[in-house]
Amino acid sequence: MKISSLCIVIFLIALMTACGNRRTSPEVLQRKIDSIYAEETLRQLKLRGVDLEDKSPFHIYYDSLAIQSLPLSYSEDYVKSLPNFTIVPQSIVTFLELEGGDTPKAIALPESMGLRLVLLAADVTEDEYELWLYSLDNECYPVDKLLLYAPKVISDANLQVSEQETYFSITSDYEIRVLEYASDDDRFGQLSTFVVDDSLMFVEKTPF
């Protein structure tokens, strides 16, 4: 066994032991292991003169994200506390032109049949966030995005007033429902249902 391979094995054993103590899920652990193997593969290829620097800067960050279980529905506590969300480095925000202010945060949804989705919280004010759903390609570059939640903006002389409120839910089979209220007088709201098509675009389902 080569020294580098032996080092990886030792590191993985240490990682599994440490993660086991923190009760990390098997899915998260497997993603971390895959990321380590991917980095070692890139290193070995560089030694052979093959440089794969075109890899998305979001890829490694994506592999480190916590996973949000499904189904998921709007709650005030969720959009305020953003449990298990991780701050997105500004270098990634700038490079990929992601939504976000000073401290956007993200969490991954469970992967299914190669489908990669990320919830990104974009700070609107110090303690208010919009929630965007991003679809990613195989290299973790964003393909499409969908606004799931936008907080009501309080009237202010220096702010544009927005009365629209948005609520959302995502089912375990990745059906995305967005309910928009145009104003306080809107009793029923507008419900839109989206799915992700083969090109990783969010497509609205036609009501029956």
Tab-separated table of C-alpha atoms in Angstrom:
chain	number	residue	atom	x	y	z
A	1	MET	CA	0.000	0.000	0.000
A	2	LYS	CA	1.329	3.466	-0.908
A	3	ILE	CA	2.061	5.920	1.889
A	4	SER	CA	-0.538	8.401	0.622
A	5	SER	CA	-3.224	5.698	0.537
A	6	LEU	CA	-2.270	4.583	4.033
A	7	CYS	CA	-2.582	8.164	5.265
A	8	ILE	CA	-6.059	8.396	3.756
A	9	VAL	CA	-7.156	5.170	5.448
A	10	ILE	CA	-5.847	6.399	8.815
A	11	PHE	CA	-7.547	9.766	8.321
A	12	LEU	CA	-10.849	8.133	7.385
A	13	ILE	CA	-10.738	5.932	10.479
A	14	ALA	CA	-10.137	9.018	12.633
A	15	LEU	CA	-12.925	10.865	10.825
A	16	MET	CA	-15.402	8.042	11.342
A	17	THR	CA	-14.478	7.822	15.021
A	18	ALA	CA	-14.832	11.574	15.543
A	19	CYS	CA	-18.072	11.774	13.566
A	20	GLY	CA	-19.429	8.777	15.413
A	21	ASN	CA	-18.932	10.623	18.689
A	22	ARG	CA	-20.992	13.514	17.292
A	23	ARG	CA	-23.675	11.154	15.930
A	24	THR	CA	-23.123	12.291	12.353
A	25	SER	CA	-25.544	10.658	9.932
A	26	PRO	CA	-24.224	7.985	7.519
A	27	GLU	CA	-25.150	10.244	4.577
A	28	VAL	CA	-23.043	13.157	5.832
A	29	LEU	CA	-20.156	10.838	6.692
A	30	GLN	CA	-20.234	9.286	3.215
A	31	ARG	CA	-20.199	12.743	1.596
A	32	LYS	CA	-17.112	13.679	3.630
A	33	ILE	CA	-15.384	10.418	2.686
A	34	ASP	CA	-16.212	10.951	-0.991
A	35	SER	CA	-14.844	14.492	-0.763
A	36	ILE	CA	-11.562	13.230	0.724
A	37	TYR	CA	-11.172	10.626	-2.006
A	38	ALA	CA	-11.969	13.259	-4.651
A	39	GLU	CA	-9.276	15.577	-3.313
A	40	GLU	CA	-6.722	12.744	-3.262
A	41	THR	CA	-7.648	11.844	-6.846
A	42	LEU	CA	-7.098	15.448	-7.930
A	43	ARG	CA	-3.714	15.465	-6.184
A	44	GLN	CA	-2.639	12.253	-7.906
A	45	LEU	CA	-3.746	13.582	-11.298
A	46	LYS	CA	-1.744	16.774	-10.758
A	47	LEU	CA	1.356	14.653	-10.105
A	48	ARG	CA	0.739	13.054	-13.513
A	49	GLY	CA	0.419	16.423	-15.224
A	50	VAL	CA	-3.392	16.509	-15.319
A	51	ASP	CA	-4.770	19.663	-13.681
A	52	LEU	CA	-8.504	19.852	-13.023
A	53	GLU	CA	-8.742	23.379	-11.656
A	54	ASP	CA	-12.059	23.955	-13.472
A	55	LYS	CA	-13.825	22.295	-10.561
A	56	SER	CA	-16.513	24.569	-9.109
A	57	PRO	CA	-15.403	26.407	-5.944
A	58	PHE	CA	-18.859	25.553	-4.583
A	59	HIS	CA	-18.156	21.814	-4.852
A	60	ILE	CA	-15.989	21.414	-1.756
A	61	TYR	CA	-18.256	23.742	0.222
A	62	TYR	CA	-21.312	21.740	-0.898
A	63	ASP	CA	-19.716	18.518	0.354
A	64	SER	CA	-19.310	20.087	3.795
A	65	LEU	CA	-22.932	21.166	4.181
A	66	ALA	CA	-25.387	19.664	6.625
A	67	ILE	CA	-28.390	17.921	5.074
A	68	GLN	CA	-31.935	19.190	5.589
A	69	SER	CA	-34.348	16.279	5.872
A	70	LEU	CA	-37.627	16.272	3.944
A	71	PRO	CA	-40.516	17.010	4.016
A	72	LEU	CA	-39.953	20.631	4.999
A	73	SER	CA	-42.539	23.353	5.620
A	74	TYR	CA	-42.363	27.022	6.499
A	75	SER	CA	-42.300	27.957	10.146
A	76	GLU	CA	-41.388	31.266	11.726
A	77	ASP	CA	-38.778	29.573	13.889
A	78	TYR	CA	-37.126	27.958	10.859
A	79	VAL	CA	-36.730	31.145	8.811
A	80	LYS	CA	-35.502	33.034	11.887
A	81	SER	CA	-33.022	30.547	13.356
A	82	LEU	CA	-31.927	28.737	10.135
A	83	PRO	CA	-30.889	25.568	12.000
A	84	ASN	CA	-27.692	23.859	10.744
A	85	PHE	CA	-27.180	26.441	7.972
A	86	THR	CA	-23.525	27.266	7.198
A	87	ILE	CA	-22.198	30.696	6.192
A	88	VAL	CA	-21.203	30.853	2.507
A	89	PRO	CA	-17.699	32.323	1.962
A	90	GLN	CA	-17.854	35.645	0.127
A	91	SER	CA	-15.423	34.351	-2.505
A	92	ILE	CA	-18.027	31.772	-3.529
A	93	VAL	CA	-20.906	34.269	-3.374
A	94	THR	CA	-19.049	36.662	-5.686
A	95	PHE	CA	-17.814	34.020	-8.137
A	96	LEU	CA	-21.171	32.311	-8.584
A	97	GLU	CA	-23.308	35.464	-8.264
A	98	LEU	CA	-25.449	33.863	-5.579
A	99	GLU	CA	-28.235	35.770	-3.876
A	100	GLY	CA	-27.118	37.185	-0.565
A	101	GLY	CA	-25.966	40.182	1.386
A	102	ASP	CA	-23.129	40.175	3.893
A	103	THR	CA	-23.648	36.716	5.405
A	104	PRO	CA	-25.650	34.310	3.208
A	105	LYS	CA	-26.042	30.811	4.638
A	106	ALA	CA	-26.825	27.436	3.063
A	107	ILE	CA	-27.872	23.854	3.720
A	108	ALA	CA	-28.177	20.917	1.293
A	109	LEU	CA	-31.233	18.783	0.606
A	110	PRO	CA	-30.842	14.998	0.310
A	111	GLU	CA	-29.501	13.946	-3.091
A	112	SER	CA	-31.776	11.814	-5.253
A	113	MET	CA	-30.894	10.297	-8.650
A	114	GLY	CA	-28.132	12.865	-9.140
A	115	LEU	CA	-30.395	15.775	-8.155
A	116	ARG	CA	-28.531	18.337	-6.025
A	117	LEU	CA	-30.549	21.070	-4.338
A	118	VAL	CA	-29.353	23.722	-1.899
A	119	LEU	CA	-31.370	26.068	0.301
A	120	LEU	CA	-29.650	29.454	0.457
A	121	ALA	CA	-30.645	32.099	2.996
A	122	ALA	CA	-29.919	35.591	1.685
A	123	ASP	CA	-29.788	38.283	4.365
A	124	VAL	CA	-32.161	41.181	3.712
A	125	THR	CA	-31.636	42.913	7.060
A	126	GLU	CA	-29.584	42.038	10.133
A	127	ASP	CA	-32.047	39.366	11.248
A	128	GLU	CA	-34.273	38.795	8.190
A	129	TYR	CA	-33.501	36.373	5.360
A	130	GLU	CA	-34.991	35.401	2.030
A	131	LEU	CA	-34.860	31.688	1.220
A	132	TRP	CA	-33.813	30.592	-2.273
A	133	LEU	CA	-33.738	27.051	-3.634
A	134	TYR	CA	-30.860	26.369	-6.048
A	135	SER	CA	-30.417	23.416	-8.391
A	136	LEU	CA	-26.805	22.395	-9.113
A	137	ASP	CA	-25.216	20.482	-11.975
A	138	ASN	CA	-22.690	17.646	-11.586
A	139	GLU	CA	-19.896	20.156	-10.966
A	140	CYS	CA	-22.029	22.034	-8.413
A	141	TYR	CA	-22.541	25.085	-10.609
A	142	PRO	CA	-26.000	26.692	-10.106
A	143	VAL	CA	-28.455	25.946	-12.916
A	144	ASP	CA	-31.670	27.548	-11.692
A	145	LYS	CA	-33.069	29.218	-8.574
A	146	LEU	CA	-36.501	29.682	-7.028
A	147	LEU	CA	-37.593	32.132	-4.329
A	148	LEU	CA	-39.289	30.190	-1.529
A	149	TYR	CA	-39.715	32.792	1.178
A	150	ALA	CA	-39.495	36.589	1.422
A	151	PRO	CA	-40.158	38.440	4.684
A	152	LYS	CA	-42.541	41.360	4.700
A	153	VAL	CA	-40.644	44.636	4.482
A	154	ILE	CA	-41.693	47.165	7.150
A	155	SER	CA	-42.706	50.570	5.836
A	156	ASP	CA	-39.935	53.137	6.103
A	157	ALA	CA	-39.191	56.451	4.400
A	158	ASN	CA	-35.985	55.033	2.923
A	159	LEU	CA	-37.333	51.588	2.009
A	160	GLN	CA	-39.586	50.367	-0.755
A	161	VAL	CA	-42.634	48.870	0.928
A	162	SER	CA	-43.467	45.267	0.061
A	163	GLU	CA	-46.705	43.776	1.355
A	164	GLN	CA	-46.156	40.412	-0.299
A	165	GLU	CA	-45.550	37.458	1.988
A	166	THR	CA	-44.349	34.063	0.755
A	167	TYR	CA	-44.625	30.626	2.362
A	168	PHE	CA	-43.341	27.269	1.124
A	169	SER	CA	-43.194	23.518	1.532
A	170	ILE	CA	-41.044	20.798	-0.071
A	171	THR	CA	-42.303	17.218	-0.089
A	172	SER	CA	-40.173	14.091	0.219
A	173	ASP	CA	-40.547	13.553	-3.559
A	174	TYR	CA	-39.249	17.097	-4.294
A	175	GLU	CA	-42.525	18.766	-5.119
A	176	ILE	CA	-42.142	22.439	-4.196
A	177	ARG	CA	-45.161	24.506	-3.212
A	178	VAL	CA	-45.001	28.278	-2.881
A	179	LEU	CA	-47.914	30.260	-1.471
A	180	GLU	CA	-47.872	34.029	-2.022
A	181	TYR	CA	-50.115	36.598	-0.352
A	182	ALA	CA	-50.183	39.895	-2.227
A	183	SER	CA	-51.313	41.921	0.812
A	184	ASP	CA	-53.008	41.661	4.182
A	185	ASP	CA	-56.359	41.794	2.368
A	186	ASP	CA	-55.503	38.705	0.288
A	187	ARG	CA	-57.273	35.899	2.162
A	188	PHE	CA	-56.472	32.944	-0.105
A	189	GLY	CA	-53.152	33.734	-1.760
A	190	GLN	CA	-51.679	32.280	-4.950
A	191	LEU	CA	-50.438	28.695	-4.766
A	192	SER	CA	-47.788	27.575	-7.269
A	193	THR	CA	-46.371	24.051	-7.457
A	194	PHE	CA	-42.951	23.367	-8.982
A	195	VAL	CA	-40.926	20.298	-9.888
A	196	VAL	CA	-37.346	19.955	-11.176
A	197	ASP	CA	-37.186	18.786	-14.800
A	198	ASP	CA	-34.435	16.787	-16.531
A	199	SER	CA	-32.524	19.988	-17.328
A	200	LEU	CA	-32.525	20.897	-13.602
A	201	MET	CA	-34.894	23.827	-14.131
A	202	PHE	CA	-37.760	24.610	-11.766
A	203	VAL	CA	-40.928	24.122	-13.803
A	204	GLU	CA	-44.381	25.106	-12.590
A	205	LYS	CA	-46.978	22.372	-12.798
A	206	THR	CA	-50.131	23.240	-14.690
A	207	PRO	CA	-53.216	23.145	-12.412
A	208	PHE	CA	-55.806	20.573	-13.398
